[in-house]
Tab-separated table of N, CA and C in Angstrom:
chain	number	residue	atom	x	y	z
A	1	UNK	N	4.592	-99.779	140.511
A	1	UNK	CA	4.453	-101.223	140.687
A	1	UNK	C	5.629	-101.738	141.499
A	2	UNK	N	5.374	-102.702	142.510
A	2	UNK	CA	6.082	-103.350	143.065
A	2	UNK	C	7.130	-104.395	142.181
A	3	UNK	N	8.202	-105.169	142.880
A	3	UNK	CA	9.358	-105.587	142.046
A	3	UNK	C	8.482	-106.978	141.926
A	4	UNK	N	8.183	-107.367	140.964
A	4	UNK	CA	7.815	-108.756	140.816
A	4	UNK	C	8.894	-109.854	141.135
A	5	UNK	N	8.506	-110.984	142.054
A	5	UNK	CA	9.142	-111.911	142.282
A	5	UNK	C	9.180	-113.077	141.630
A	6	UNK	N	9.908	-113.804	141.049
A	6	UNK	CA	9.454	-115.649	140.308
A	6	UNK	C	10.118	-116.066	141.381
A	7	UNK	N	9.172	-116.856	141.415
A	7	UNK	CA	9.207	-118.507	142.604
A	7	UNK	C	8.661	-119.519	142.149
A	8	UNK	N	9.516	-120.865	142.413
A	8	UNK	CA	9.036	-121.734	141.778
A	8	UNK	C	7.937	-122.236	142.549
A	9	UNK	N	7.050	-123.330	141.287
A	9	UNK	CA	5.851	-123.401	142.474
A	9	UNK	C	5.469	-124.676	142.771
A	10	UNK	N	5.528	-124.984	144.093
A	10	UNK	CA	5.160	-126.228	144.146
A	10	UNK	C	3.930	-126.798	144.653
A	11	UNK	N	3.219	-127.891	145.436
A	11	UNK	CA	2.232	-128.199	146.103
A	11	UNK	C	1.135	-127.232	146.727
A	12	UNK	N	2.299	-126.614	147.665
A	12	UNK	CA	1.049	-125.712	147.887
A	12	UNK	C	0.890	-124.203	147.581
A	13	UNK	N	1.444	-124.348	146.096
A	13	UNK	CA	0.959	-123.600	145.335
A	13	UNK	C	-0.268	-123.528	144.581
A	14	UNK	N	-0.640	-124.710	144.800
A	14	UNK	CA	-1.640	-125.583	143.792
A	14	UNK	C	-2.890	-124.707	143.388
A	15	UNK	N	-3.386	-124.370	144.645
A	15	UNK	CA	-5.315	-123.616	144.061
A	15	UNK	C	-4.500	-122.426	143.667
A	16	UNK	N	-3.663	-121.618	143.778
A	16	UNK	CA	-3.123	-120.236	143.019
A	16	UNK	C	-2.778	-120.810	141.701
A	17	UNK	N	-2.457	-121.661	141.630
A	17	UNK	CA	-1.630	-121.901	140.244
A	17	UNK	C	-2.749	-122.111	139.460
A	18	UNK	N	-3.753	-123.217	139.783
A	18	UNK	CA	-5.187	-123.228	139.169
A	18	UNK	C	-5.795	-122.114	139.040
A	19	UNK	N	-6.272	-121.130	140.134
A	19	UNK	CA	-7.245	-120.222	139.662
A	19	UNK	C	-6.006	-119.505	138.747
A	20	UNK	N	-4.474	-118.945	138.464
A	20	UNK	CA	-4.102	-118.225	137.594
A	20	UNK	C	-4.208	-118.543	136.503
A	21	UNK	N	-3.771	-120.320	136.438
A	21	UNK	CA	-3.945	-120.919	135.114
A	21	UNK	C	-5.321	-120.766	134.281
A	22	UNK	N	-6.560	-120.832	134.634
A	22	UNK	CA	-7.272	-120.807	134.333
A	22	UNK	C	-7.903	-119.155	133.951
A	23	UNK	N	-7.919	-118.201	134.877
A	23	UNK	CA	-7.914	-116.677	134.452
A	23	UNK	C	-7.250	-116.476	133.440
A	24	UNK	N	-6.111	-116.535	133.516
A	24	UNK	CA	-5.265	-116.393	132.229
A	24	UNK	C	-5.337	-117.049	131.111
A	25	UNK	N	-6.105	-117.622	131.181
A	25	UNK	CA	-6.356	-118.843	129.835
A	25	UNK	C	-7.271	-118.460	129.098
A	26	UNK	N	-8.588	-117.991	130.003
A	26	UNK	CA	-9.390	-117.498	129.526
A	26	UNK	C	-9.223	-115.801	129.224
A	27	UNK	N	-8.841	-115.151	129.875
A	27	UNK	CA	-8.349	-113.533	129.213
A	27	UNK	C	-7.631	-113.685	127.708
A	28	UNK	N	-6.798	-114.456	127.613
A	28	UNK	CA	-6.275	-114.497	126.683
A	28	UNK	C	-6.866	-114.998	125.234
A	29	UNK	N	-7.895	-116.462	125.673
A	29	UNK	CA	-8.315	-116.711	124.009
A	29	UNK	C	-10.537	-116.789	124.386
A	30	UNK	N	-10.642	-117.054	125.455
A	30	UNK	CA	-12.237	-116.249	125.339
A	30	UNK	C	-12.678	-115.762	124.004
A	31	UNK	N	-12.272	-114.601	123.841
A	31	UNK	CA	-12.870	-113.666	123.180
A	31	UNK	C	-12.606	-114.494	121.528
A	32	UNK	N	-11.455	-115.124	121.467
A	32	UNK	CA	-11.700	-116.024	120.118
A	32	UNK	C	-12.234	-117.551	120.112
A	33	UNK	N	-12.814	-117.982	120.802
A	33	UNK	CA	-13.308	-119.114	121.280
A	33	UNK	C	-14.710	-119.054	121.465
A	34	UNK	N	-15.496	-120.430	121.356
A	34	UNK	CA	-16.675	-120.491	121.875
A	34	UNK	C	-16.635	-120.870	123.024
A	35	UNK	N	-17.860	-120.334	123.568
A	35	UNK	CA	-17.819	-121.055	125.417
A	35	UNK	C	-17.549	-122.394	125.678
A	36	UNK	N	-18.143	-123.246	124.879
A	36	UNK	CA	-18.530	-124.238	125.343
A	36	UNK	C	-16.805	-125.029	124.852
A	37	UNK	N	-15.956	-124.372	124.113
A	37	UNK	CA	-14.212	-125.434	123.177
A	37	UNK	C	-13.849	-124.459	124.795
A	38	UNK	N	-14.061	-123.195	125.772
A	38	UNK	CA	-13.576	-122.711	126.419
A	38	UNK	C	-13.509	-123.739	127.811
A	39	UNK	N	-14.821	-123.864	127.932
A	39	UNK	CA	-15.088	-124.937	129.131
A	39	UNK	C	-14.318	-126.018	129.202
A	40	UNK	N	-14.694	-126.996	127.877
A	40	UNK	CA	-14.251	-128.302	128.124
A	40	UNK	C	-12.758	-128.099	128.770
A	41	UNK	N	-11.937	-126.958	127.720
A	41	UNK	CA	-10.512	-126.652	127.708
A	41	UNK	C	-10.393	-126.670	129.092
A	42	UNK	N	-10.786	-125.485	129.633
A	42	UNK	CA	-10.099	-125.437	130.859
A	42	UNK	C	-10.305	-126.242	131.955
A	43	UNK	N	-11.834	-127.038	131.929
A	43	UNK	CA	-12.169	-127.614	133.076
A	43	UNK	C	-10.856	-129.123	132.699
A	44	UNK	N	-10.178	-129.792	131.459
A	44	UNK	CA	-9.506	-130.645	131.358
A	44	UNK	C	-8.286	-130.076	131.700
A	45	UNK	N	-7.859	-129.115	130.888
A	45	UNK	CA	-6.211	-128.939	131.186
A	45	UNK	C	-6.172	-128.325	132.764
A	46	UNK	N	-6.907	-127.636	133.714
A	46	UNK	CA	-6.593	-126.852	134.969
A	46	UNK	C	-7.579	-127.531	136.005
A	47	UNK	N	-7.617	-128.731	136.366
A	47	UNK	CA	-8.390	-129.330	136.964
A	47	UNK	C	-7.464	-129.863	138.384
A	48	UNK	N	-8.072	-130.055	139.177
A	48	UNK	CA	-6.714	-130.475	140.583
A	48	UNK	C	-5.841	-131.363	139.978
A	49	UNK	N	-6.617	-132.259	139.797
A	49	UNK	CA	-5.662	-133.731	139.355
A	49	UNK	C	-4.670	-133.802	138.350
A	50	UNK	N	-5.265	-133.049	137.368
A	50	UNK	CA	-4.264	-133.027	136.260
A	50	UNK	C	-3.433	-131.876	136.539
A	51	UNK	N	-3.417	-130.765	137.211
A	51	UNK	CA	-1.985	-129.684	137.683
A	51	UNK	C	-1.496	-130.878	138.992
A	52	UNK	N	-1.841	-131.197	139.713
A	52	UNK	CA	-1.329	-132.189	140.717
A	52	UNK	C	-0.395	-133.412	140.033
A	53	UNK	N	-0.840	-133.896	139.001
A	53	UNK	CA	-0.091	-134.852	138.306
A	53	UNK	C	1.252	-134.228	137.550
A	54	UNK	N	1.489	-132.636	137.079
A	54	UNK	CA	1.728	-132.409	136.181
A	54	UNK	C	3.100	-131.540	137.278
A	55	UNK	N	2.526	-130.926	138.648
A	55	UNK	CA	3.449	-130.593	139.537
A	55	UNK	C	4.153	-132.305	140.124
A	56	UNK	N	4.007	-133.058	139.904
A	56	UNK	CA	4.832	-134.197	140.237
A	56	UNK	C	5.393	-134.856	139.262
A	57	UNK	N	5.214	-134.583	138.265
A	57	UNK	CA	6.045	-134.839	136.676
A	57	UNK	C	7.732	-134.139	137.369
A	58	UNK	N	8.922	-135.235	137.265
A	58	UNK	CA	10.157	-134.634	137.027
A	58	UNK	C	10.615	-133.745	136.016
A	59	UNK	N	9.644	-134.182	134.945
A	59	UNK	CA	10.332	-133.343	133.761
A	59	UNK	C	9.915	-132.298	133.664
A	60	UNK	N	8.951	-131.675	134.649
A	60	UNK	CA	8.548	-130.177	134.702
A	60	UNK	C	8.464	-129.178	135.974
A	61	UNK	N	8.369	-128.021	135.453
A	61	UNK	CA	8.604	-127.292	136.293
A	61	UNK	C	7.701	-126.210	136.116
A	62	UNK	N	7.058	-125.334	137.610
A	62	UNK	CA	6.260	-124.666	137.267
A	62	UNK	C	6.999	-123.110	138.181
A	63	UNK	N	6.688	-121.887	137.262
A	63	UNK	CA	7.137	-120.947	138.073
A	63	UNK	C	5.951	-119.553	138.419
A	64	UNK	N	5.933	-119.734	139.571
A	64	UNK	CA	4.802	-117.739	139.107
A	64	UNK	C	5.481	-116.824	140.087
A	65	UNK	N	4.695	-115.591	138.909
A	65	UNK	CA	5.330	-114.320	139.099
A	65	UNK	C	4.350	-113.981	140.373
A	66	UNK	N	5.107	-113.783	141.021
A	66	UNK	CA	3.999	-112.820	142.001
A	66	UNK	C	4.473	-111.006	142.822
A	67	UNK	N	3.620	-110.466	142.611
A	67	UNK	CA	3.177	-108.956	143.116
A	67	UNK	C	2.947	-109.249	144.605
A	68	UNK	N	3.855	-109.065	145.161
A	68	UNK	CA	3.361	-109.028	146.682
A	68	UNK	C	3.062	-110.423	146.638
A	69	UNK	N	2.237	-110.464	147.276
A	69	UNK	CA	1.069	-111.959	147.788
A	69	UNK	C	0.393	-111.971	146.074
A	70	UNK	N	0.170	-111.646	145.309
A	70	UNK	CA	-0.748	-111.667	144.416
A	70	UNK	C	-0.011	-112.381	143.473
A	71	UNK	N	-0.495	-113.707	142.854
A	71	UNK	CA	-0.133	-114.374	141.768
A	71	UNK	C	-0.326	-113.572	140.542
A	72	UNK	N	0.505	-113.127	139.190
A	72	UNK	CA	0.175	-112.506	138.287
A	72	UNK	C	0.420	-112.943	137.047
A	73	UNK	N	1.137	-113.680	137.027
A	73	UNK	CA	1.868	-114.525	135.979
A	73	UNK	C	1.998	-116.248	136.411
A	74	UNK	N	2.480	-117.119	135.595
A	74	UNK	CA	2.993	-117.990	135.436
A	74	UNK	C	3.868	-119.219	134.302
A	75	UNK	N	4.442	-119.836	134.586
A	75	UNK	CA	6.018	-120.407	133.480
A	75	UNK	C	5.111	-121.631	133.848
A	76	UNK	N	5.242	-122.905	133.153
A	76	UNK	CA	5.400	-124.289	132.690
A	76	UNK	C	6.697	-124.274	131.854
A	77	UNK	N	7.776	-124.902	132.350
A	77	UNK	CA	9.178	-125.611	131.463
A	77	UNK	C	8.258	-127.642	131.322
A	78	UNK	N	9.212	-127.985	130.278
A	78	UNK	CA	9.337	-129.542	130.666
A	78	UNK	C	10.723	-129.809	129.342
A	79	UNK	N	11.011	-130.901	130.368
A	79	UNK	CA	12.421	-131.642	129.481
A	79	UNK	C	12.100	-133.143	128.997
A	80	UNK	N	12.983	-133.646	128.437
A	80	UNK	CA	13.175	-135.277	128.380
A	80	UNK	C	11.284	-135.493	127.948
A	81	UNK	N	10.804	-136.557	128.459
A	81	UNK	CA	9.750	-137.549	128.378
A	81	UNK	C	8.432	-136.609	128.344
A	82	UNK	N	8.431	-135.133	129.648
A	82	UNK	CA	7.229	-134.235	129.707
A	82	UNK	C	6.964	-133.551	128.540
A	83	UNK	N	7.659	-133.083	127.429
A	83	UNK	CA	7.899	-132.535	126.132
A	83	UNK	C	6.272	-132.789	125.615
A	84	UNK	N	5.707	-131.914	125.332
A	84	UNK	CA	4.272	-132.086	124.565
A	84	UNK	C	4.455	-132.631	123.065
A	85	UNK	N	5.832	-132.368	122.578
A	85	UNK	CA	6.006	-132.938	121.321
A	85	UNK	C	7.604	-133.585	121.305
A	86	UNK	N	7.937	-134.351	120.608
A	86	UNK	CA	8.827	-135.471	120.845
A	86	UNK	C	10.026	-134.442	120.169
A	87	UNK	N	11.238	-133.953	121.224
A	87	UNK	CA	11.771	-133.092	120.896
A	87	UNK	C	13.486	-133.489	121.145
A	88	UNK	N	14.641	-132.897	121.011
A	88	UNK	CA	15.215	-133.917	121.630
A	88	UNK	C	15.766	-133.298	123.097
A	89	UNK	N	16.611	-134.846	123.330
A	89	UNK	CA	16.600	-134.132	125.011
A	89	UNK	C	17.430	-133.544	125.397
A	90	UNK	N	17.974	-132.708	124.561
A	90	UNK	CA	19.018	-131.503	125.012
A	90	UNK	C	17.708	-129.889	125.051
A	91	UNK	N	16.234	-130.228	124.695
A	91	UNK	CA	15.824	-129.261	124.326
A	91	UNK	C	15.123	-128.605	125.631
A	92	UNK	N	14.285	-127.481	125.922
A	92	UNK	CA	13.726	-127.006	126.746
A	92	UNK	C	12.292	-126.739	125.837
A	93	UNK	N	11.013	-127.141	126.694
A	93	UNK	CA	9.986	-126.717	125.789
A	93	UNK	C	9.539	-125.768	127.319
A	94	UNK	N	8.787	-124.705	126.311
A	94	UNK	CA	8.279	-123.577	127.385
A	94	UNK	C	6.298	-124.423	126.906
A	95	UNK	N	6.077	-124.969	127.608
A	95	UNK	CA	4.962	-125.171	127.731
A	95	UNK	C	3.572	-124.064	127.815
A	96	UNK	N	4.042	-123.568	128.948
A	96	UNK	CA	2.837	-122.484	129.213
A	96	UNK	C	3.727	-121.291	129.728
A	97	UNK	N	3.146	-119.763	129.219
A	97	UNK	CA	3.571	-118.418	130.047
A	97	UNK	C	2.382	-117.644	129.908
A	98	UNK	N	1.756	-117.584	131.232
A	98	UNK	CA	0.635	-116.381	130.804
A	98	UNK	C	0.748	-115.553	131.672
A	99	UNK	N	0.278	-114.385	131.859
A	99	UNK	CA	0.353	-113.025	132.399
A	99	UNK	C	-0.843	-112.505	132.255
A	100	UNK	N	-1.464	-112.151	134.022
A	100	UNK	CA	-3.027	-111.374	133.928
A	100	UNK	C	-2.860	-110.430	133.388
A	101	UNK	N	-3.932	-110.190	132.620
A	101	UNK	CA	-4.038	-108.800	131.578
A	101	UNK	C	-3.789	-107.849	131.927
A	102	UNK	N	-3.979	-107.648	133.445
A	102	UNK	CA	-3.616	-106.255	134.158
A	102	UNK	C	-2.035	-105.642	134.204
A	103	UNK	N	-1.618	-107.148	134.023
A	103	UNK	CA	-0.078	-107.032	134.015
A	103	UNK	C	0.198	-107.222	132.726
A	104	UNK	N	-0.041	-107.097	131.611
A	104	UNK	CA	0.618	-107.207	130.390
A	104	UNK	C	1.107	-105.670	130.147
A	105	UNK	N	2.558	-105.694	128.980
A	105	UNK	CA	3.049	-104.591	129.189
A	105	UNK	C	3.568	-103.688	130.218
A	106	UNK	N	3.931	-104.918	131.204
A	106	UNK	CA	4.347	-104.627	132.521
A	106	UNK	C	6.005	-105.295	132.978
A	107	UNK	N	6.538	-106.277	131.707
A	107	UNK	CA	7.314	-106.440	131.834
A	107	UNK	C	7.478	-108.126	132.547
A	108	UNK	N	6.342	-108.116	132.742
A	108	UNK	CA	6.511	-109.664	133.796
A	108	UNK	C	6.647	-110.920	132.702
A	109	UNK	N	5.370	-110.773	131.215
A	109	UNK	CA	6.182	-112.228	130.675
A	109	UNK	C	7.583	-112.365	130.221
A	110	UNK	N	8.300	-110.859	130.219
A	110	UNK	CA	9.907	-110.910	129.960
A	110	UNK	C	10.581	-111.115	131.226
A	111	UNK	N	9.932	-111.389	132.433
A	111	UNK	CA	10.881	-112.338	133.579
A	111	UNK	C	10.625	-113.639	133.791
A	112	UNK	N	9.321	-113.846	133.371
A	112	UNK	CA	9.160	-115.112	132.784
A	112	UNK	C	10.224	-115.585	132.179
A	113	UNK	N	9.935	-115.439	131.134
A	113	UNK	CA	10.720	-115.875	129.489
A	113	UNK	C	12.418	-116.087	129.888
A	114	UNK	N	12.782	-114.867	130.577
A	114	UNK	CA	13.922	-114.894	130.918
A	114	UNK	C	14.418	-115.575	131.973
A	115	UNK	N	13.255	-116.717	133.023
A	115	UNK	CA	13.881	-117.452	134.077
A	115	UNK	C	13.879	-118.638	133.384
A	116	UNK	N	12.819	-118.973	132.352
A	116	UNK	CA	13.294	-120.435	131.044
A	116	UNK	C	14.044	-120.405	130.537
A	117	UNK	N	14.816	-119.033	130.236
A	117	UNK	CA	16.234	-118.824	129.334
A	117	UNK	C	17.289	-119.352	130.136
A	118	UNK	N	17.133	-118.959	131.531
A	118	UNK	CA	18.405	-119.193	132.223
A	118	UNK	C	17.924	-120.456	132.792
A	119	UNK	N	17.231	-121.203	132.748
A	119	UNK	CA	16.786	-122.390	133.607
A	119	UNK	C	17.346	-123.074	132.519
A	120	UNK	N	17.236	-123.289	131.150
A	120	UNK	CA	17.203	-123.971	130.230
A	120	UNK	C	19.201	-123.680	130.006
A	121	UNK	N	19.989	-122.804	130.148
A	121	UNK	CA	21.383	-122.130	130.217
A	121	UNK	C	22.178	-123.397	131.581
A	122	UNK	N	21.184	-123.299	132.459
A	122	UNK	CA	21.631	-124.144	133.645
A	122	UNK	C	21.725	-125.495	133.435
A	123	UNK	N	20.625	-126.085	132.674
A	123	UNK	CA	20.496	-127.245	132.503
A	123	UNK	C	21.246	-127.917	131.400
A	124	UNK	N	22.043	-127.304	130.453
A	124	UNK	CA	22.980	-127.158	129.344
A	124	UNK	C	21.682	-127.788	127.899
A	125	UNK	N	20.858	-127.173	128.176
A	125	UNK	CA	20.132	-127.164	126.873
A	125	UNK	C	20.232	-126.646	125.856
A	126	UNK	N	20.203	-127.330	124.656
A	126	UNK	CA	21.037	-126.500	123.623
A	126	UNK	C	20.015	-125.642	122.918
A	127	UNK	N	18.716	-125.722	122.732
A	127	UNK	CA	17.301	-124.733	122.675
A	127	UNK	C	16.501	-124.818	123.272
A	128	UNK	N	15.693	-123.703	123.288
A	128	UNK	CA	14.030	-123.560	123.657
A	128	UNK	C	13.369	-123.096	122.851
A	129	UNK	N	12.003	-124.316	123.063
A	129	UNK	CA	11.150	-124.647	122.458
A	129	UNK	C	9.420	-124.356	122.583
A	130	UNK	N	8.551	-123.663	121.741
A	130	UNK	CA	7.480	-123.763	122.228
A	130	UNK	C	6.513	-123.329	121.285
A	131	UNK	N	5.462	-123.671	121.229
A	131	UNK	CA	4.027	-123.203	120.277
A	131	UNK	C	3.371	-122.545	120.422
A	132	UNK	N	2.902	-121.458	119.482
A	132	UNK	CA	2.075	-120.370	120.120
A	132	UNK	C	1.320	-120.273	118.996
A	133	UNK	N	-0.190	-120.074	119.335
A	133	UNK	CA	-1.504	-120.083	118.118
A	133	UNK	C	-1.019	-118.841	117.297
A	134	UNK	N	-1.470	-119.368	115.642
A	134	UNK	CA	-0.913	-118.869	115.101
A	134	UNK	C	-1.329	-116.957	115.072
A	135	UNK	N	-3.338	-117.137	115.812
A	135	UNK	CA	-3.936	-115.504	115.837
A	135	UNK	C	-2.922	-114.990	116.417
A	136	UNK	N	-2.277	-115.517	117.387
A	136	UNK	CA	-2.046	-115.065	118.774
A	136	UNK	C	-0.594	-113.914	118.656
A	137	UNK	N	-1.245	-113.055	117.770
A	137	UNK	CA	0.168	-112.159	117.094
A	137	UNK	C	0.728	-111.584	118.202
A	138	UNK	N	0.212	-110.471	119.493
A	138	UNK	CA	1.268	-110.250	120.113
A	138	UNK	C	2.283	-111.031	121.322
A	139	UNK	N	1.836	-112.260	120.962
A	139	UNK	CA	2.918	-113.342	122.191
A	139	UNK	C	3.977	-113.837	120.025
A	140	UNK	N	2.967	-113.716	119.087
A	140	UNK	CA	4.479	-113.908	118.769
A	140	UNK	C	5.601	-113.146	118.365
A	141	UNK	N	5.245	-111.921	118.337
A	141	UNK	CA	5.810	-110.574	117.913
A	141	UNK	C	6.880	-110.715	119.435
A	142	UNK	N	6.579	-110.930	120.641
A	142	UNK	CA	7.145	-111.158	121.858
A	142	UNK	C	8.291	-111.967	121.646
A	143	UNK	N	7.878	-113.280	121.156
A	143	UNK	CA	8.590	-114.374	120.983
A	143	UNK	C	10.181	-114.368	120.008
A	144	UNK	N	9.547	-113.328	118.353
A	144	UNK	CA	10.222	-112.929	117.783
A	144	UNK	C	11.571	-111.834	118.327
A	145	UNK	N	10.989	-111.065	118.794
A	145	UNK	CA	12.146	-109.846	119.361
A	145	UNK	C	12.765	-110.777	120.427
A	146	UNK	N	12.361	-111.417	121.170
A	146	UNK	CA	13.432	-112.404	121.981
A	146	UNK	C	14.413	-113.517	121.495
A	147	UNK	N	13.883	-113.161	120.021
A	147	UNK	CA	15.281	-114.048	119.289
A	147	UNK	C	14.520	-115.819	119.192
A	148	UNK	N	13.458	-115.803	118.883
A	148	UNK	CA	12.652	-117.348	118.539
A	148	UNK	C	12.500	-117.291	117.501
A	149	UNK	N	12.587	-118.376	116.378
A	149	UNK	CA	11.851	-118.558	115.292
A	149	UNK	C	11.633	-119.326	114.859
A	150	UNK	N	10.114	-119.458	113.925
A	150	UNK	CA	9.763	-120.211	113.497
A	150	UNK	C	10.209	-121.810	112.543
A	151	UNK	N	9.793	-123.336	112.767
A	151	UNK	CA	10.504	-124.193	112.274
A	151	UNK	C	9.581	-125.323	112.503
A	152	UNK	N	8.670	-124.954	112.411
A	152	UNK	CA	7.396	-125.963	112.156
A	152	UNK	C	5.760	-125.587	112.462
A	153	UNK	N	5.064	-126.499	112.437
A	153	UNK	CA	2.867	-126.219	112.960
A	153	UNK	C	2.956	-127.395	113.584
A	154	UNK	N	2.001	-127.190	114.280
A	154	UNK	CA	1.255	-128.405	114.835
A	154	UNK	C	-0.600	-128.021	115.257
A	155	UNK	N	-1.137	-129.190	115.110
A	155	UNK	CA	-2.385	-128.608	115.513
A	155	UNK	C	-2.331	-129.293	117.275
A	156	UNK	N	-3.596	-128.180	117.716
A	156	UNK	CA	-3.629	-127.843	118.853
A	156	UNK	C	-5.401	-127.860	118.935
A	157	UNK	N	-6.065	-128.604	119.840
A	157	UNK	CA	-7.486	-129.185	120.085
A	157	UNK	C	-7.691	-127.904	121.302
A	158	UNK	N	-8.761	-127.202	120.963
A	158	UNK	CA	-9.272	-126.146	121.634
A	158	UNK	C	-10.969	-127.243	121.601
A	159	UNK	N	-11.018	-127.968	122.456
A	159	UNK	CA	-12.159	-128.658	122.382
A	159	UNK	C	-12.639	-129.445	121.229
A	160	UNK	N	-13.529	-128.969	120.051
A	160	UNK	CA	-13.709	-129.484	118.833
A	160	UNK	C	-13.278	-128.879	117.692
A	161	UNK	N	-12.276	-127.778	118.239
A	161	UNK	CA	-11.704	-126.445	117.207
A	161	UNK	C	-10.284	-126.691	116.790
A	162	UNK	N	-10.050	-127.461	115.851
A	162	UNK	CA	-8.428	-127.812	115.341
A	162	UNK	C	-8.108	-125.934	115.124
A	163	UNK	N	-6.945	-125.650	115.997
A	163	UNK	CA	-6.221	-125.029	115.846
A	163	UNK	C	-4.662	-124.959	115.101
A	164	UNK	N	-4.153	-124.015	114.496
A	164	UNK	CA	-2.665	-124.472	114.146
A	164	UNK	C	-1.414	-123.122	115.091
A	165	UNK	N	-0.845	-123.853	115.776
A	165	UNK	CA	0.411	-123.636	116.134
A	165	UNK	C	1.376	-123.876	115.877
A	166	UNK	N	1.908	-122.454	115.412
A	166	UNK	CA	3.922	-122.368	115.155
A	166	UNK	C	4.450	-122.490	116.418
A	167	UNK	N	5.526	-123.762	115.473
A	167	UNK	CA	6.217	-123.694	117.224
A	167	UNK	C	7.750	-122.917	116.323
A	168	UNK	N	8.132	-122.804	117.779
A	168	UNK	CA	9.082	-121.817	117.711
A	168	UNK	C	10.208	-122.170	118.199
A	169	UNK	N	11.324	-121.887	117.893
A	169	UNK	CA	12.694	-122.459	118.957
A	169	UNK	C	13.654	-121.087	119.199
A	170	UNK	N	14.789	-121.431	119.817
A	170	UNK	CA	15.724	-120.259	120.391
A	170	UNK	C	16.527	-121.448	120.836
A	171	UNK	N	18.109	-120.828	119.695
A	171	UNK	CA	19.040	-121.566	119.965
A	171	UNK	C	19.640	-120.902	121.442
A	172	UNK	N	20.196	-121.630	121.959
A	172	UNK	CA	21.155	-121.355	123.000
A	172	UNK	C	22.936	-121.270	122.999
């Protein structure tokens, strides 16, 4: 395998960042989901307008991994006001990290993980922050060995499917 690169991503990153966001969304919870909590999901959260709104948010930041030319991964950070949950503003929330399946066990969501560590190091944040479904054992077994732990739930709307997510923190 080639050396994977992170770059941050901006504008015209946009239809890569969509079609990854969305592949990866679905590889990952599909198979525990119904089609139809799958659809609504993705056609709302990965839609132009709303990644277009969300790449012009200050308080966030988007990063992907890429293989050559090939998008394989991707980071969502947000600080201050973008925070999905009211956190404080010394904190870093890792919003989104997904990695095409082809690439899992490849090492890429640990360059991920590790450009929010140091993004969040730069920005003098004193943790990072983020939620991960609670099935979703090997992102938290991931999460765990990187030194996160658990310190609250929240539910999480998979269409009409109340989900519960541990969120997780990592002092800095």
């Amino acid at each position: 395998m080639n050396d994977i690169d992170i770059r941050k991503a901006d504008f015209k990153n946009l239809k890569a960042l969509q079609a990854l966001s969305r592949e990866t969304f679905i590889e990952t919870f599909a198979e525990s989901n119904s089609d139809e909590n799958m659809a609504q999901y993705v056609e709302a959260s990965f839609n132009e307008d709303k990644l277009t709104n969300e790449l012009h948010n200050k308080g966030s930041q988007f990063y992907i991994a890429w293989d050559e030319n090939v998008a394989v991964g991707y980071l969502k950070l947000n600080t201050g006001l973008a925070q999905t949950e009211e956190q404080d503003t010394n904190a870093l929330e890792i919003e989104r990290i997904y990695v095409k399946s082809a690439y899992l066990g490849k090492k890429v969501g640990q360059l991920l993980l590790n450009k929010a560590l140091d993004t969040a190091v730069q920005q003098a944040n004193t943790y990072v922050w983020l939620g991960v479904w609670e099935k979703n054992l090997r992102a938290i077994r991931f999460y765990e060995k990187n030194g996160f732990e658990a310190f609250d739930k929240h539910i999480f709307k998979m269409g009409d499917d109340e989900q519960t997510d541990i969120m997780m923190r990592k002092e800095l």
